[in-house]
CSV table of C-alpha atoms in Angstrom, one decimal:
chain,number,residue,atom,x,y,z
A,688,UNK,CA,0.0,0.0,0.0
A,689,UNK,CA,1.7,3.2,-1.2
A,690,UNK,CA,-1.2,5.5,-0.7
A,691,UNK,CA,-2.0,8.4,1.6
A,692,UNK,CA,-5.8,8.6,2.0
A,693,UNK,CA,-7.5,11.9,2.7
A,694,UNK,CA,-11.1,12.5,3.6
A,695,UNK,CA,-13.3,14.2,2.7
A,696,UNK,CA,-12.3,15.2,-0.9
A,697,UNK,CA,-14.5,18.3,-0.8
A,698,UNK,CA,-15.8,20.3,2.1
A,699,UNK,CA,-18.0,23.4,2.3
A,700,UNK,CA,-18.3,25.0,5.7
A,701,UNK,CA,-19.6,28.2,7.2
A,702,UNK,CA,-17.5,30.4,9.4
A,703,UNK,CA,-19.1,29.2,12.6
A,704,UNK,CA,-18.7,25.5,11.8
A,705,UNK,CA,-16.3,22.9,13.3
A,706,UNK,CA,-15.1,20.2,10.9
A,707,UNK,CA,-12.1,17.8,10.7
A,708,UNK,CA,-9.9,16.7,7.9
A,709,UNK,CA,-8.5,13.1,8.1
A,710,UNK,CA,-5.4,11.5,6.7
A,711,UNK,CA,-4.2,7.9,6.9
A,712,UNK,CA,-1.1,6.1,5.6
A,713,UNK,CA,0.0,2.5,6.0
A,714,UNK,CA,3.5,2.8,4.6
A,715,UNK,CA,5.1,2.8,8.0
A,716,UNK,CA,6.2,6.4,7.5
A,717,UNK,CA,7.1,8.3,10.7
A,718,UNK,CA,6.7,11.9,9.4
A,719,UNK,CA,3.4,13.4,8.4
A,720,UNK,CA,2.5,16.9,7.2
A,721,UNK,CA,-0.3,19.3,6.5
A,722,UNK,CA,0.2,21.7,3.6
A,723,UNK,CA,-2.2,24.4,2.3
A,724,UNK,CA,-2.2,25.2,-1.4
A,725,UNK,CA,-3.9,28.1,-3.1
A,726,UNK,CA,-4.5,28.1,-6.8
A,727,UNK,CA,-1.4,28.6,-8.9
A,728,UNK,CA,0.8,28.6,-5.9
A,729,UNK,CA,3.2,26.0,-4.4
A,730,UNK,CA,2.2,24.0,-1.3
A,731,UNK,CA,2.7,26.0,1.9
A,732,UNK,CA,3.8,24.0,4.9
A,733,UNK,CA,1.5,24.2,8.0
A,734,UNK,CA,2.5,21.5,10.4
A,735,UNK,CA,5.1,18.7,10.6
A,736,UNK,CA,4.7,15.6,12.9
A,737,UNK,CA,7.7,13.5,13.5
A,738,UNK,CA,7.3,10.3,15.3
A,739,UNK,CA,3.8,11.4,16.4
A,740,UNK,CA,5.1,14.6,18.0
A,741,UNK,CA,4.5,18.1,16.6
A,742,UNK,CA,7.9,19.3,15.5
A,743,UNK,CA,7.0,22.3,13.3
A,744,UNK,CA,4.1,24.7,13.4
A,745,UNK,CA,4.6,27.4,10.7
A,746,UNK,CA,2.8,30.1,12.7
A,747,UNK,CA,-0.5,28.8,11.7
A,748,UNK,CA,-3.6,30.5,13.2
A,749,UNK,CA,-5.2,28.7,16.2
A,750,UNK,CA,-8.3,28.1,14.2
A,751,UNK,CA,-6.4,25.2,12.7
A,752,UNK,CA,-5.6,22.5,15.2
A,753,UNK,CA,-3.6,19.4,14.2
A,754,UNK,CA,-3.7,16.0,15.9
A,755,UNK,CA,-1.7,12.8,15.4
A,756,UNK,CA,-3.6,10.0,17.3
A,757,UNK,CA,-1.1,7.4,16.1
A,758,UNK,CA,1.7,6.8,13.6
A,759,UNK,CA,-0.8,6.2,10.8
A,760,UNK,CA,-3.3,8.9,11.3
A,761,UNK,CA,-3.3,12.7,11.1
A,762,UNK,CA,-6.2,15.0,11.6
A,763,UNK,CA,-6.7,18.7,11.1
A,764,UNK,CA,-9.5,20.3,13.2
A,765,UNK,CA,-11.0,23.4,11.7
A,766,UNK,CA,-13.0,26.0,13.7
A,767,UNK,CA,-14.2,29.5,12.9
A,768,UNK,CA,-12.4,29.6,9.6
A,769,UNK,CA,-12.4,32.7,7.3
A,770,UNK,CA,-13.2,32.8,3.6
A,771,UNK,CA,-9.5,33.3,2.9
A,772,UNK,CA,-8.8,29.9,4.3
A,773,UNK,CA,-10.5,28.4,1.3
A,774,UNK,CA,-7.8,26.3,-0.4
A,775,UNK,CA,-6.6,22.7,-1.2
A,776,UNK,CA,-5.4,21.0,2.0
A,777,UNK,CA,-2.8,18.4,1.4
A,778,UNK,CA,-1.6,15.7,3.7
A,779,UNK,CA,1.7,14.1,3.0
A,780,UNK,CA,4.0,11.6,4.6
A,781,UNK,CA,7.7,10.7,4.3
A,782,UNK,CA,9.7,7.7,5.7
A,783,UNK,CA,11.5,9.4,8.6
A,784,UNK,CA,12.2,13.1,8.4
A,785,UNK,CA,11.3,16.3,6.5
A,786,UNK,CA,13.6,16.7,3.5
A,787,UNK,CA,12.9,13.2,2.2
A,788,UNK,CA,10.5,12.4,-0.7
A,789,UNK,CA,7.0,13.3,0.1
A,790,UNK,CA,3.9,11.2,-0.7
A,791,UNK,CA,0.9,13.3,-1.0
A,792,UNK,CA,-2.8,12.4,-0.5
A,793,UNK,CA,-5.3,13.5,-3.0
A,794,UNK,CA,-6.2,16.6,-0.9
A,795,UNK,CA,-9.4,18.2,0.5
A,796,UNK,CA,-10.8,21.1,-1.4
A,797,UNK,CA,-12.1,23.4,1.3
A,798,UNK,CA,-14.5,26.2,0.7
A,799,UNK,CA,-15.4,28.6,3.6
A,800,UNK,CA,-18.6,30.6,3.0
B,447,UNK,CA,15.8,36.4,-2.5
B,448,UNK,CA,13.7,33.4,-3.3
B,449,UNK,CA,15.4,30.2,-2.1
B,450,UNK,CA,14.1,27.9,-4.9
B,451,UNK,CA,13.5,29.5,-8.2
B,452,UNK,CA,11.8,28.3,-11.3
B,453,UNK,CA,10.5,29.9,-14.4
B,454,UNK,CA,6.8,30.1,-13.9
B,455,UNK,CA,6.1,29.6,-17.6
B,456,UNK,CA,4.0,28.8,-19.3
B,457,UNK,CA,6.5,26.6,-21.2
B,458,UNK,CA,5.0,25.4,-24.5
B,459,UNK,CA,6.5,22.6,-26.5
B,460,UNK,CA,5.1,20.6,-29.5
B,461,UNK,CA,4.3,16.9,-29.0
B,462,UNK,CA,7.4,14.7,-29.4
B,463,UNK,CA,9.8,17.5,-28.4
B,464,UNK,CA,12.1,17.6,-25.4
B,465,UNK,CA,10.8,19.8,-22.6
B,466,UNK,CA,13.5,21.3,-20.3
B,467,UNK,CA,12.5,22.6,-16.9
B,468,UNK,CA,15.0,24.4,-14.7
B,469,UNK,CA,15.4,25.1,-11.0
B,470,UNK,CA,18.0,27.0,-9.0
B,471,UNK,CA,18.4,27.0,-5.3
B,472,UNK,CA,20.3,29.2,-2.8
B,473,UNK,CA,21.1,26.9,0.2
B,474,UNK,CA,24.4,25.1,-0.3
B,475,UNK,CA,23.3,22.7,2.5
B,476,UNK,CA,20.7,21.3,0.2
B,477,UNK,CA,21.0,17.5,-0.1
B,478,UNK,CA,18.0,16.1,-1.9
B,479,UNK,CA,16.2,17.3,-4.9
B,480,UNK,CA,12.7,16.4,-6.1
B,481,UNK,CA,10.4,17.0,-9.1
B,482,UNK,CA,6.7,16.8,-8.5
B,483,UNK,CA,4.1,16.9,-11.3
B,484,UNK,CA,0.7,18.4,-10.4
B,485,UNK,CA,-2.3,18.3,-12.7
B,486,UNK,CA,-4.8,21.1,-12.3
B,487,UNK,CA,-7.0,20.4,-9.2
B,488,UNK,CA,-5.0,17.4,-8.2
B,489,UNK,CA,-2.2,16.8,-5.6
B,490,UNK,CA,1.5,16.8,-6.4
B,491,UNK,CA,3.0,13.4,-7.5
B,492,UNK,CA,6.7,12.6,-7.1
B,493,UNK,CA,8.2,11.8,-10.5
B,494,UNK,CA,11.9,12.1,-10.0
B,495,UNK,CA,14.4,12.5,-7.2
B,496,UNK,CA,18.2,12.9,-7.3
B,497,UNK,CA,20.8,13.2,-4.6
B,498,UNK,CA,24.2,13.1,-6.4
B,499,UNK,CA,25.7,15.3,-9.1
B,500,UNK,CA,25.0,14.0,-12.6
B,501,UNK,CA,22.1,12.6,-14.5
B,502,UNK,CA,19.4,10.2,-13.4
B,503,UNK,CA,17.1,8.7,-16.0
B,504,UNK,CA,13.7,7.0,-15.5
B,505,UNK,CA,11.8,6.3,-18.7
B,506,UNK,CA,11.2,9.6,-20.6
B,507,UNK,CA,12.4,11.6,-17.6
B,508,UNK,CA,16.0,12.7,-16.8
B,509,UNK,CA,16.9,14.7,-13.8
B,510,UNK,CA,20.2,16.6,-13.8
B,511,UNK,CA,22.0,18.0,-10.8
B,512,UNK,CA,24.9,20.3,-10.6
B,513,UNK,CA,25.6,21.2,-7.0
B,514,UNK,CA,28.5,23.6,-7.8
B,515,UNK,CA,26.1,25.7,-9.9
B,516,UNK,CA,23.2,25.0,-7.5
B,517,UNK,CA,21.1,23.9,-10.4
B,518,UNK,CA,18.7,21.1,-11.0
B,519,UNK,CA,16.8,20.4,-14.2
B,520,UNK,CA,14.2,18.0,-15.5
B,521,UNK,CA,14.1,16.8,-19.1
B,522,UNK,CA,11.1,15.2,-20.6
B,523,UNK,CA,11.8,13.4,-23.9
B,524,UNK,CA,9.1,12.7,-26.5
B,525,UNK,CA,6.7,15.0,-24.7
B,526,UNK,CA,3.0,14.0,-24.7
B,527,UNK,CA,-0.1,16.1,-24.2
B,528,UNK,CA,-0.6,14.1,-21.0
B,529,UNK,CA,2.6,15.7,-19.7
B,530,UNK,CA,0.8,19.1,-19.6
B,531,UNK,CA,0.9,20.0,-15.9
B,532,UNK,CA,2.7,22.2,-13.4
B,533,UNK,CA,6.1,20.9,-12.4
B,534,UNK,CA,7.3,21.7,-8.9
B,535,UNK,CA,10.9,21.6,-7.9
B,536,UNK,CA,11.5,20.9,-4.2
B,537,UNK,CA,14.8,20.9,-2.3
B,538,UNK,CA,15.5,19.1,0.9
B,539,UNK,CA,17.9,20.8,3.3
B,540,UNK,CA,19.8,19.0,6.2
B,541,UNK,CA,17.0,16.4,6.5
B,542,UNK,CA,14.8,18.8,8.4
B,543,UNK,CA,13.5,21.3,5.8
B,544,UNK,CA,11.9,21.2,2.4
B,545,UNK,CA,11.5,24.2,0.1
B,546,UNK,CA,9.3,24.3,-3.0
B,547,UNK,CA,9.7,26.4,-6.0
B,548,UNK,CA,6.7,28.3,-7.4
B,549,UNK,CA,6.3,25.7,-10.2
B,550,UNK,CA,6.6,25.8,-14.0
B,551,UNK,CA,3.5,25.3,-16.1
B,552,UNK,CA,4.1,23.1,-19.1
B,553,UNK,CA,1.8,22.8,-22.1
B,554,UNK,CA,2.5,20.1,-24.7
B,555,UNK,CA,0.6,20.9,-27.9
B,556,UNK,CA,-0.5,18.1,-30.2
């Protein structure tokens, strides 16, 4: 299994909603990531988990809250988002550390109304 | 100064031609180099990686790395319309950082 699975594929939410994005990999990778990507821009790093511990938080607003329940799962909890948070949210994993090849999930296209 | 630079394009080549995509980077501590292909509305897909100076070939793709010049390139031979996508160059630094270029949009015309 060489896939990173993300759900849901599409999400529309209001600014007062709470929702979660989910990511799962079964490649035994020990580093997992959340990236945000706006149209025609490169992926922008949000969070890095290394061996289930949050190692990097790129000054992301607190309305985004990551969680790594175990080595295969990564969640991103969303609360009180703004319309400018609308983007493609990508989960990725790598074998051990950041700087290795990344395997991306198919992404969640998020629209905030 | 941008750390990983790519020509944003669009780069347009005719079907069957060689497409040449270029990337320069500023950090001499960079150790790993990746090319991702991203179709519109889809997620990036790793297509090539290279760690040592020289060329690395995989099918129609060749990655070239010159650490002295801080330059990495991707050649796509016999370009097909299905190769039309944005190509992202990414550079790994010291096994604890990854920097993406802005991407080059490639169009292959039948």
